[in-house]
PDB file of C-alpha atoms in Angstrom:
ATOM      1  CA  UNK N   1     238.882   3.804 341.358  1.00  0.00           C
ATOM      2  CA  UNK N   2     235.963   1.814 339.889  1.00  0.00           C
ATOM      3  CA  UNK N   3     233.268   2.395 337.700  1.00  0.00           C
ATOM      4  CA  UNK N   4     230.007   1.214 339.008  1.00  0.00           C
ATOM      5  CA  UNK N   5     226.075   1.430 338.971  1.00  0.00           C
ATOM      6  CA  UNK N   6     225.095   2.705 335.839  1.00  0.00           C
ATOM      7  CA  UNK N   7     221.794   1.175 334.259  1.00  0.00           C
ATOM      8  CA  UNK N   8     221.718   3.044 330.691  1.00  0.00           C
ATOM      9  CA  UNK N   9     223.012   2.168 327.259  1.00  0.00           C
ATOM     10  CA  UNK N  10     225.886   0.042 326.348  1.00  0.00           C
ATOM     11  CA  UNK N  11     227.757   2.993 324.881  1.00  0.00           C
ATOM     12  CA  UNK N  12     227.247   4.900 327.785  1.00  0.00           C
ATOM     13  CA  UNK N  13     228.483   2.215 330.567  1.00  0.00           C
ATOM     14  CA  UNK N  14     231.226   1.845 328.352  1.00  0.00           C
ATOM     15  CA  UNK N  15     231.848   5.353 327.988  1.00  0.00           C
ATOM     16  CA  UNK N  16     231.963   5.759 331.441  1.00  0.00           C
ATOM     17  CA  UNK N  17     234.406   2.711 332.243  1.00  0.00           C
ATOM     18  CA  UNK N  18     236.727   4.361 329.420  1.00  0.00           C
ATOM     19  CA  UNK N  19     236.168   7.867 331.607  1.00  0.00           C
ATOM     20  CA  UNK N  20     237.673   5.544 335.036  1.00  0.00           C
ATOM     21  CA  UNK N  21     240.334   4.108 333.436  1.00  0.00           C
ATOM     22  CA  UNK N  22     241.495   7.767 331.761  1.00  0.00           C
ATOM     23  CA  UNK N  23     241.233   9.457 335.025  1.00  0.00           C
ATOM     24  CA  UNK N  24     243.157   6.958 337.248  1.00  0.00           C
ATOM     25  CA  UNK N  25     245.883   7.071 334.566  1.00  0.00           C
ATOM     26  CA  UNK N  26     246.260  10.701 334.936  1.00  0.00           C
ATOM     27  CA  UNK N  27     246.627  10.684 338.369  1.00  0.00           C
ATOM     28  CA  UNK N  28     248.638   7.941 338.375  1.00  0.00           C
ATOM     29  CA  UNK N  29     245.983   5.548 339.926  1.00  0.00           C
ATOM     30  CA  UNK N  30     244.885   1.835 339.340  1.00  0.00           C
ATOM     31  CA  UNK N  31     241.771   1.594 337.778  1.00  0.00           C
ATOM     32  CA  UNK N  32     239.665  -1.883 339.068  1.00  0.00           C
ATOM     33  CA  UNK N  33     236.831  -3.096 336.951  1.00  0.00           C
ATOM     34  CA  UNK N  34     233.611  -3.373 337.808  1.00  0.00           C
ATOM     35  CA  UNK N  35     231.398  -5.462 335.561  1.00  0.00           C
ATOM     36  CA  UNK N  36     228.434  -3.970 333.854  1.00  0.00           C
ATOM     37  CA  UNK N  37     224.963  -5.354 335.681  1.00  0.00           C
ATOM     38  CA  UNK N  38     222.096  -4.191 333.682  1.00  0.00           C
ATOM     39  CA  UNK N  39     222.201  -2.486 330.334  1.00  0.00           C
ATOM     40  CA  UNK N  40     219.299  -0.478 329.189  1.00  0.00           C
ATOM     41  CA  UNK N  41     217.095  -2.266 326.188  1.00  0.00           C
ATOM     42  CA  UNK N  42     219.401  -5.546 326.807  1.00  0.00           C
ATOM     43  CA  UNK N  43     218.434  -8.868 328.439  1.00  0.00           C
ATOM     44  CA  UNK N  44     219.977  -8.721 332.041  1.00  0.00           C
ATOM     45  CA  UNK N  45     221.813 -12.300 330.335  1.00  0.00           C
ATOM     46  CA  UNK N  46     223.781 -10.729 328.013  1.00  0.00           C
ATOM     47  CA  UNK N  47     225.336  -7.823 330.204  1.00  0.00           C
ATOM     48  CA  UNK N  48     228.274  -9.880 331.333  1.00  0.00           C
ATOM     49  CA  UNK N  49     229.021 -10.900 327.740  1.00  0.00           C
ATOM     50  CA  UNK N  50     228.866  -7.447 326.683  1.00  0.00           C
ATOM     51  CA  UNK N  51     231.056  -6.376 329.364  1.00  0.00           C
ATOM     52  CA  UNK N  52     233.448  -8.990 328.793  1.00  0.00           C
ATOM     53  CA  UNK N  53     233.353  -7.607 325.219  1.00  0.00           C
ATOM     54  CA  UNK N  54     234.245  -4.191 325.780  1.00  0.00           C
ATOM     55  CA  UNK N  55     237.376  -5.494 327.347  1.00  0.00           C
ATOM     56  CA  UNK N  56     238.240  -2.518 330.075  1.00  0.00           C
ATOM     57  CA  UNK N  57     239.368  -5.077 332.777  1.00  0.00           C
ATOM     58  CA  UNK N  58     241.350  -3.871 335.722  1.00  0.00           C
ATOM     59  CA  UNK N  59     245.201  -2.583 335.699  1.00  0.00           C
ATOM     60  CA  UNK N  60     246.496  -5.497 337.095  1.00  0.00           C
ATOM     61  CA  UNK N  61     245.507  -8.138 339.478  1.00  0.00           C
ATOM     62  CA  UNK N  62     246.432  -6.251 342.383  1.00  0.00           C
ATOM     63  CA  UNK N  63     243.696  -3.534 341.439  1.00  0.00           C
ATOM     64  CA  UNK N  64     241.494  -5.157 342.802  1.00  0.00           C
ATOM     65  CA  UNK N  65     240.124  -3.212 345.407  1.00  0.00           C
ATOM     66  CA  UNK N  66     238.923   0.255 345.570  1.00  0.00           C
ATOM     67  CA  UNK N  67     238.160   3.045 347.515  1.00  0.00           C
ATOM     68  CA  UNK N  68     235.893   5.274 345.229  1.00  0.00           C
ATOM     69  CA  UNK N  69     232.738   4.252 343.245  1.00  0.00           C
ATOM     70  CA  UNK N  70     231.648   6.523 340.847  1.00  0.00           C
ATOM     71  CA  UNK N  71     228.827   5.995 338.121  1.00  0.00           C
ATOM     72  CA  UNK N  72     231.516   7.833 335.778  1.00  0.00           C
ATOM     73  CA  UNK N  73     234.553   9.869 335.916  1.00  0.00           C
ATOM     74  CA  UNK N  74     232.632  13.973 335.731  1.00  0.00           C
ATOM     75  CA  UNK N  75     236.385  15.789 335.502  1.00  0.00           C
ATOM     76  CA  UNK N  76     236.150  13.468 332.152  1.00  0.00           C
ATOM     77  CA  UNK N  77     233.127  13.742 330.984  1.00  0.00           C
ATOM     78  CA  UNK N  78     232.825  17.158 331.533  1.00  0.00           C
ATOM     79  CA  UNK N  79     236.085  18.525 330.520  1.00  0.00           C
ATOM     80  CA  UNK N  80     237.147  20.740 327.525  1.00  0.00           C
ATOM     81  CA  UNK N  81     238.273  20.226 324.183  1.00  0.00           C
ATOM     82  CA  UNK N  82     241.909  21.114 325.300  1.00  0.00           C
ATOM     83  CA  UNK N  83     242.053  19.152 328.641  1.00  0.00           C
ATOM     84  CA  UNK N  84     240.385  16.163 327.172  1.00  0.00           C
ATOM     85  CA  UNK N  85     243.536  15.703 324.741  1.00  0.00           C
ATOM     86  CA  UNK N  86     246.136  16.931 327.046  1.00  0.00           C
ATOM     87  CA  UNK N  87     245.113  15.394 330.337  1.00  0.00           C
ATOM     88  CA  UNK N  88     242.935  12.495 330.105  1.00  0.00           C
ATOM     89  CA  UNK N  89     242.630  11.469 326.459  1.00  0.00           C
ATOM     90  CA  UNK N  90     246.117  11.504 325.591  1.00  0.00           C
ATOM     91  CA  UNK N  91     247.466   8.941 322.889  1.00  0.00           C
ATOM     92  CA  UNK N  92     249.454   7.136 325.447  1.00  0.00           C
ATOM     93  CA  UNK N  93     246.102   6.853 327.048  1.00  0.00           C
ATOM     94  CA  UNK N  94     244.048   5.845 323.896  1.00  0.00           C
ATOM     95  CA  UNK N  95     246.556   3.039 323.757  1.00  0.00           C
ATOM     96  CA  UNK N  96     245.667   2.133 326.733  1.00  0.00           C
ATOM     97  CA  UNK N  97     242.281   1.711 325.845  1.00  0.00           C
ATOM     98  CA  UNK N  98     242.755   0.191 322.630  1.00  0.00           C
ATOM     99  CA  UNK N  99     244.902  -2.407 323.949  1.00  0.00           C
ATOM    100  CA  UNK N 100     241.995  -3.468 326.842  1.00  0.00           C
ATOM    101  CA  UNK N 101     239.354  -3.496 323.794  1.00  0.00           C
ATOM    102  CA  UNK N 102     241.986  -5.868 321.594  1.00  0.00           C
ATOM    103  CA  UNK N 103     242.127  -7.808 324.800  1.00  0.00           C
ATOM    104  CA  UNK N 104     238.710 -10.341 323.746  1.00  0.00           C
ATOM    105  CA  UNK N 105     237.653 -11.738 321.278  1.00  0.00           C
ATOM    106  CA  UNK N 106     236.061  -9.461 318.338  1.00  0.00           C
ATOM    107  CA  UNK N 107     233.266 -10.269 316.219  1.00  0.00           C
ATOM    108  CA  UNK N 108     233.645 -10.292 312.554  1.00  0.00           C
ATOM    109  CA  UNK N 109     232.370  -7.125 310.188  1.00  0.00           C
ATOM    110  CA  UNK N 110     228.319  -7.757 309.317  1.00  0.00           C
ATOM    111  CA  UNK N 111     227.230  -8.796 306.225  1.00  0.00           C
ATOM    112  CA  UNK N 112     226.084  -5.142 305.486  1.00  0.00           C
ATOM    113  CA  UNK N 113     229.505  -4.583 305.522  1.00  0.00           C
ATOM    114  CA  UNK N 114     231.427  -7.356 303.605  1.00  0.00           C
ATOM    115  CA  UNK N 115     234.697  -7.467 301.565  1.00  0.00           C
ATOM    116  CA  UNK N 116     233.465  -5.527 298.550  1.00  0.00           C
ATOM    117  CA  UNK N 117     233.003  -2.352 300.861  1.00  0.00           C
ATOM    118  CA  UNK N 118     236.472  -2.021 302.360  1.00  0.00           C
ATOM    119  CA  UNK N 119     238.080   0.205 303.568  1.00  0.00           C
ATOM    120  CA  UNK N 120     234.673   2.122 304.563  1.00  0.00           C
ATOM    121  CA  UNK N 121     233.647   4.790 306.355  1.00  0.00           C
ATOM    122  CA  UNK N 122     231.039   4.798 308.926  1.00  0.00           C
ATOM    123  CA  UNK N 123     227.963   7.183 309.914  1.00  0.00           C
ATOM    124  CA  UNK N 124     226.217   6.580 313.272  1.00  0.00           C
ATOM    125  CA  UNK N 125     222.755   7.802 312.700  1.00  0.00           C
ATOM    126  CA  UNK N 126     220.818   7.324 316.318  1.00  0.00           C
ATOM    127  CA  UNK N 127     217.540   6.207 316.425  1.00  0.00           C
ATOM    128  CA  UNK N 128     215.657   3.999 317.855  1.00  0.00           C
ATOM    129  CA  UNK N 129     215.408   6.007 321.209  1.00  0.00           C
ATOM    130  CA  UNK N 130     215.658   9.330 320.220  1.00  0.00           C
ATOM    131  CA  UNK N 131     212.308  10.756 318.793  1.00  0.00           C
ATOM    132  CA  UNK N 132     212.093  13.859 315.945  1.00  0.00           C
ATOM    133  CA  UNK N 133     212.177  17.303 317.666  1.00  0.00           C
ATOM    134  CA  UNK N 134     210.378  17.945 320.960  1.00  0.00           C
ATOM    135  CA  UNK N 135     209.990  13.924 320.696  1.00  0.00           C
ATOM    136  CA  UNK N 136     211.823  11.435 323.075  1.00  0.00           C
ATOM    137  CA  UNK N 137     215.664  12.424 323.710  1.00  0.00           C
ATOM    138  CA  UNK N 138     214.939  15.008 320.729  1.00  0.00           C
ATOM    139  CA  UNK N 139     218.041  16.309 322.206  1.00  0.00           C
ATOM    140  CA  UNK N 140     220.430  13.688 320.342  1.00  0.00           C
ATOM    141  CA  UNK N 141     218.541  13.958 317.471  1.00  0.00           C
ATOM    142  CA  UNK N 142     219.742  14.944 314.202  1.00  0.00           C
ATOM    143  CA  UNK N 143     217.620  14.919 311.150  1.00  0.00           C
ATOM    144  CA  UNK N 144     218.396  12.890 307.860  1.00  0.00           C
ATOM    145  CA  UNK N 145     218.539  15.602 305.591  1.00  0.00           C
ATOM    146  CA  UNK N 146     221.466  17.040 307.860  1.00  0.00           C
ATOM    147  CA  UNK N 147     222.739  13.373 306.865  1.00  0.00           C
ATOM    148  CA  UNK N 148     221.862  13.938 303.463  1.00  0.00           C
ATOM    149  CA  UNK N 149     223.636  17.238 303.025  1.00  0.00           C
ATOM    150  CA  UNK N 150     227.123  15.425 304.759  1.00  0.00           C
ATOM    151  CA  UNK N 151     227.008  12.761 302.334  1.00  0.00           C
ATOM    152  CA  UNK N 152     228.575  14.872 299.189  1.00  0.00           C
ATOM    153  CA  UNK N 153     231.149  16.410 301.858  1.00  0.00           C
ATOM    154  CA  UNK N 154     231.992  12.589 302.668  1.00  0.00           C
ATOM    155  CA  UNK N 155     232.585  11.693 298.706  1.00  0.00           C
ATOM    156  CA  UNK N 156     234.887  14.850 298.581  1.00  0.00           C
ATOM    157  CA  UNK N 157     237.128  13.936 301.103  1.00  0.00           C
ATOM    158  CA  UNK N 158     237.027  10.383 300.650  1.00  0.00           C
ATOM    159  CA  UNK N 159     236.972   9.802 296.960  1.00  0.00           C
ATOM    160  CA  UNK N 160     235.033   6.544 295.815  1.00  0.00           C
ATOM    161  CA  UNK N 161     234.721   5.183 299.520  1.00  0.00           C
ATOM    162  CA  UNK N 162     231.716   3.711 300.167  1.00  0.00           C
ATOM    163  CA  UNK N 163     229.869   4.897 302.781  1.00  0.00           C
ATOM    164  CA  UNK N 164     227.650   2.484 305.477  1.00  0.00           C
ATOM    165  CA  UNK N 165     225.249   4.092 307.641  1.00  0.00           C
ATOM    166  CA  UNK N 166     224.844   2.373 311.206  1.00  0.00           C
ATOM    167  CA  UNK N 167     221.325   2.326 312.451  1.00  0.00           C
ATOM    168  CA  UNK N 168     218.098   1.296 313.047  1.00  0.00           C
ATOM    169  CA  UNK N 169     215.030   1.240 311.198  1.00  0.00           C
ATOM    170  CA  UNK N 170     214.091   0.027 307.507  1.00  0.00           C
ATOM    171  CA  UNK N 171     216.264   1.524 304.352  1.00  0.00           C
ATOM    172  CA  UNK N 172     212.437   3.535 303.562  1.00  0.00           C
ATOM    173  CA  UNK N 173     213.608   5.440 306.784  1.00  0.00           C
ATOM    174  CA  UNK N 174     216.615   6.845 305.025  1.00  0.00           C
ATOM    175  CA  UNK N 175     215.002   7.682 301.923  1.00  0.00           C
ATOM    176  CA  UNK N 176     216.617  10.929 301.599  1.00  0.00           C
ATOM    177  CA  UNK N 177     220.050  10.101 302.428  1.00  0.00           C
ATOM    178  CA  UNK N 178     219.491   7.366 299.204  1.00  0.00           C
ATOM    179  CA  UNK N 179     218.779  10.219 297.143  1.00  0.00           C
ATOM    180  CA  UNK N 180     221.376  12.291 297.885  1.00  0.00           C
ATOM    181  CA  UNK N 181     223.775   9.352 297.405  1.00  0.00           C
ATOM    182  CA  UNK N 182     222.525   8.652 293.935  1.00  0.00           C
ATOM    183  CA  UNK N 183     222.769  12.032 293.168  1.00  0.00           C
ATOM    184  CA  UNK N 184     226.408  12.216 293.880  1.00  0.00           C
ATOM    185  CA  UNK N 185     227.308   8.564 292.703  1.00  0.00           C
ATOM    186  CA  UNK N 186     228.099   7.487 296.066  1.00  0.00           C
ATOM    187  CA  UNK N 187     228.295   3.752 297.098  1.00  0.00           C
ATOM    188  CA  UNK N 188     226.065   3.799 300.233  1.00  0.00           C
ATOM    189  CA  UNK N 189     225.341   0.448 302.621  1.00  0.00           C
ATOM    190  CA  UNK N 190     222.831   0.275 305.125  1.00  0.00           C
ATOM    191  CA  UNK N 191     223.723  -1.233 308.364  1.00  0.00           C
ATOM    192  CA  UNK N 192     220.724  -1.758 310.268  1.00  0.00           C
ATOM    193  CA  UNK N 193     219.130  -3.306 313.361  1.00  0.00           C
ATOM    194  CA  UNK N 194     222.418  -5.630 313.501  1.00  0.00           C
ATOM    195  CA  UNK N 195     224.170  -6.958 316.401  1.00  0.00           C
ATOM    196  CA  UNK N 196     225.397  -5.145 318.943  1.00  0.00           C
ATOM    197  CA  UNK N 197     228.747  -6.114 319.342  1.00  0.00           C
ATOM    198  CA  UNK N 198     228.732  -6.161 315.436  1.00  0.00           C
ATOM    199  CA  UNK N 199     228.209  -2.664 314.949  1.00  0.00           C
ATOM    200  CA  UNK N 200     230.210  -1.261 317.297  1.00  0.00           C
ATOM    201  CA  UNK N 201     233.303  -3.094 316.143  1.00  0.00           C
ATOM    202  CA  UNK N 202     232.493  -2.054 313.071  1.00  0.00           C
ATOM    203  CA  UNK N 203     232.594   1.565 313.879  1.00  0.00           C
ATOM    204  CA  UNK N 204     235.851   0.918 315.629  1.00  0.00           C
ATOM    205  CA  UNK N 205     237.372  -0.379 312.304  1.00  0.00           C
ATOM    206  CA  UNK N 206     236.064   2.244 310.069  1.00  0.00           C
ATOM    207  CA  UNK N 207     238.735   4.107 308.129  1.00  0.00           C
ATOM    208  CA  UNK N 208     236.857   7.390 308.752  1.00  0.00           C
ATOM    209  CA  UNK N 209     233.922   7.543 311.531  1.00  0.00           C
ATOM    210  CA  UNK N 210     230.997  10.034 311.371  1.00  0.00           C
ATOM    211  CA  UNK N 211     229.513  10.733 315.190  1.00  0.00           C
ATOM    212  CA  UNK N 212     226.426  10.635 316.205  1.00  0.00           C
ATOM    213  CA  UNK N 213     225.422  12.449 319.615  1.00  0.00           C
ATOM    214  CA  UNK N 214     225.551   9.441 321.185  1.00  0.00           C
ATOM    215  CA  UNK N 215     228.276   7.490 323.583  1.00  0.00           C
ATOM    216  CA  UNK N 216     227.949   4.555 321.115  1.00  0.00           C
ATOM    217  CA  UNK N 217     229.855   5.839 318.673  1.00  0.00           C
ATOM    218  CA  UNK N 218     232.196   8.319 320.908  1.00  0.00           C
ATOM    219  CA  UNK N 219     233.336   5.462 322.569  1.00  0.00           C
ATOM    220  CA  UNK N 220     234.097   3.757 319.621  1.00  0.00           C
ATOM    221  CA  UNK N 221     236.019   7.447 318.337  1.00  0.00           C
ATOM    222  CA  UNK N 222     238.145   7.186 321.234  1.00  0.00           C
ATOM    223  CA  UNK N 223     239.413   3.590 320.291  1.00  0.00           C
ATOM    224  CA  UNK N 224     239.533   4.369 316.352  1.00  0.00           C
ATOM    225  CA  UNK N 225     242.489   5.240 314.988  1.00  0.00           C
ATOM    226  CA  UNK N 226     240.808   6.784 311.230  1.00  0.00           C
ATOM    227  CA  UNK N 227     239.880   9.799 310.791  1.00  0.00           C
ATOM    228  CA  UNK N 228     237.077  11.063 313.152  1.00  0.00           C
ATOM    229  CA  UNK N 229     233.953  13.555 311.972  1.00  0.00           C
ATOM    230  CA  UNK N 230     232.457  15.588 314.955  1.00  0.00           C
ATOM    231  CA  UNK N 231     230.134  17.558 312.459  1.00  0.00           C
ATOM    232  CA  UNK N 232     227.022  16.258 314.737  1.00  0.00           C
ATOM    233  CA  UNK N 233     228.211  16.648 318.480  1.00  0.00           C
ATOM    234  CA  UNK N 234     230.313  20.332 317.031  1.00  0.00           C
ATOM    235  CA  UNK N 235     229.012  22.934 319.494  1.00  0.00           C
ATOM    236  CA  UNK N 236     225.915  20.755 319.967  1.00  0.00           C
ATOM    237  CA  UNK N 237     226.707  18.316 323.008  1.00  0.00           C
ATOM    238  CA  UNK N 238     227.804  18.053 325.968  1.00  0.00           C
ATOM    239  CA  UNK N 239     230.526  15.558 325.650  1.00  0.00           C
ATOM    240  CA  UNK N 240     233.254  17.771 323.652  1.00  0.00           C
ATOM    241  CA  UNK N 241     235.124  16.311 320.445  1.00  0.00           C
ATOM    242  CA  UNK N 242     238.780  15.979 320.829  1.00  0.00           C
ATOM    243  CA  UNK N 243     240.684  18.387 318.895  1.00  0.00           C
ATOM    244  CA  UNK N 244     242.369  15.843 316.293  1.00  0.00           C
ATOM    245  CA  UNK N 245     238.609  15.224 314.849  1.00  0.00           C
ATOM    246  CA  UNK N 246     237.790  16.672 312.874  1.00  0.00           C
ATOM    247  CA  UNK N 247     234.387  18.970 310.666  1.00  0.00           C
ATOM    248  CA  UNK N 248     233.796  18.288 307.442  1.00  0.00           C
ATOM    249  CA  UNK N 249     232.823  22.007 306.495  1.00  0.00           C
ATOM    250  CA  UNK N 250     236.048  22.581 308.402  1.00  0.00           C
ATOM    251  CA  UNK N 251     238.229  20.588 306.683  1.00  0.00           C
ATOM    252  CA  UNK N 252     236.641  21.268 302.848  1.00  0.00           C
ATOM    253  CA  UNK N 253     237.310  25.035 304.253  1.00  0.00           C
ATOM    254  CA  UNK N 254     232.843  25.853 304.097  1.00  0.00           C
ATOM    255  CA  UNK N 255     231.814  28.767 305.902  1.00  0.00           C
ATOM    256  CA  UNK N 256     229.664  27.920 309.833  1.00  0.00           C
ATOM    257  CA  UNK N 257     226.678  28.072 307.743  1.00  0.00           C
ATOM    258  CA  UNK N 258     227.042  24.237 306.525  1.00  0.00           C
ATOM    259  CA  UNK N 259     226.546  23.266 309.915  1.00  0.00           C
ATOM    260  CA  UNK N 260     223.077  24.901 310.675  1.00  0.00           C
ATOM    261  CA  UNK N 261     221.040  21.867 309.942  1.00  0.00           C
ATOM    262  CA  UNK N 262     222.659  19.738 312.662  1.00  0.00           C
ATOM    263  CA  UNK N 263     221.279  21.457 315.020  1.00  0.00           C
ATOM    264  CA  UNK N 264     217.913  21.297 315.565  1.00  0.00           C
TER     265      UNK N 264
END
């Protein structure tokens, strides 16, 4: 089984390689890499380095032919809460996947994110090609007062943490997620337009993870081993949250109504 001819995002292709790899270890096949070719809003020189970066090489030498391309694994993708965690994203599988990431070379933590901020906890907020509402992907978007409501739920279950927010734009773009961090005394970093490779590890390291609907940061979930907040993808994506994450309304015991401004 290999994963091959995807054209989209970086979190998606490696989404979808992570998808392969789960599925031929459930049924107990090899899995043989395929490396990524072109990567949406990347130059077509850096695909192989991001590839090689994602580390989700084949089984074993011998895997190295294959008699089924797929663009992604859909029994994966598309699979429940409950057979997500007790089929193909099992923690012997996880392992799997963590050890293939661990398997090149990492880049250190930005500067956004240096010493004086860990541990930290990390929110993915996607931008850059998802518009507001009825705008561009307004599907995967989630608005910053949503953000700015989560923050004080954040400080509550991680006391004194600072907080960095993964993104893109200018810090004027999060004005209201500033405000509500003041408010509540919370140490908040902005992480923005950084490297690639940068950010995702950095997600990966986080002691607690917020999602965004987006495979950039699921994939990153899957390898994490902190706590993982589904708040924004909860009932509101297609890709379902694996039942050890976790809500934040959930978990501070806050009746469905917390939620409502996630989805939009």
């Amino acid at each position: 089984l290999t994963i091959h001819g995807k054209t989209d995002g970086f979190g998606a292709q490696l989404h979808a390689q992570m998808s392969g790899i789960a599925l031929a270890a459930a049924q107990g096949r090899p899995y043989s890499h395929t490396p990524m070719q072109r990567i949406e809003h990347m130059a077509p020189s850096l695909s192989r380095a991001l590839d090689a970066f994602g580390g989700m090489g084949s089984d074993s030498p011998a895997a190295s032919t294959t008699d089924e391309h797929v663009k992604y694994a859909g029994q994966v993708h598309n699979a429940s809460e409950e057979v997500l965690s007790t089929r193909y994203y099992t923690e012997p599988i996880r392992e799997l996947l963590r050890r293939k990431y661990a398997s090149s070379p990492k880049p250190a933590l930005p500067s956004c994110c240096s010493s004086n901020c860990q541990p930290y906890l990390a929110v993915h907020v996607r931008r850059g090609d998802v518009k507001k509402p009825r705008g561009l992907n307004h599907f995967r978007y989630t608005p910053n007062a949503a953000y700015a409501e989560l923050l004080p739920r954040l400080a509550k279950l991680h006391p004194g943490m600072p907080i960095v927010v993964c993104s893109q734009g200018n810090p004027a773009d999060f004005a209201e997620l500033s405000v509500a961090a003041t408010a509540g005394g919370i140490k908040l970093h902005f992480c923005l337009d950084e490297e690639l490779r940068s950010t995702f590890h950095l997600l990966v390291s986080a002691e607690a993870l917020v999602l965004a609907r987006s495979s950039l940061s699921y994939a990153a979930a899957l390898l994490s081993r902190g706590t993982v907040y589904s708040d924004c993808i909860h009932n509101a994506w297609w890709h379902a949250p694996l039942p050890s994450w976790h809500t934040t309304y959930e978990r501070l015991n806050l009746t469905n109504s917390a939620r409502q401004s996630f989805v939009v």
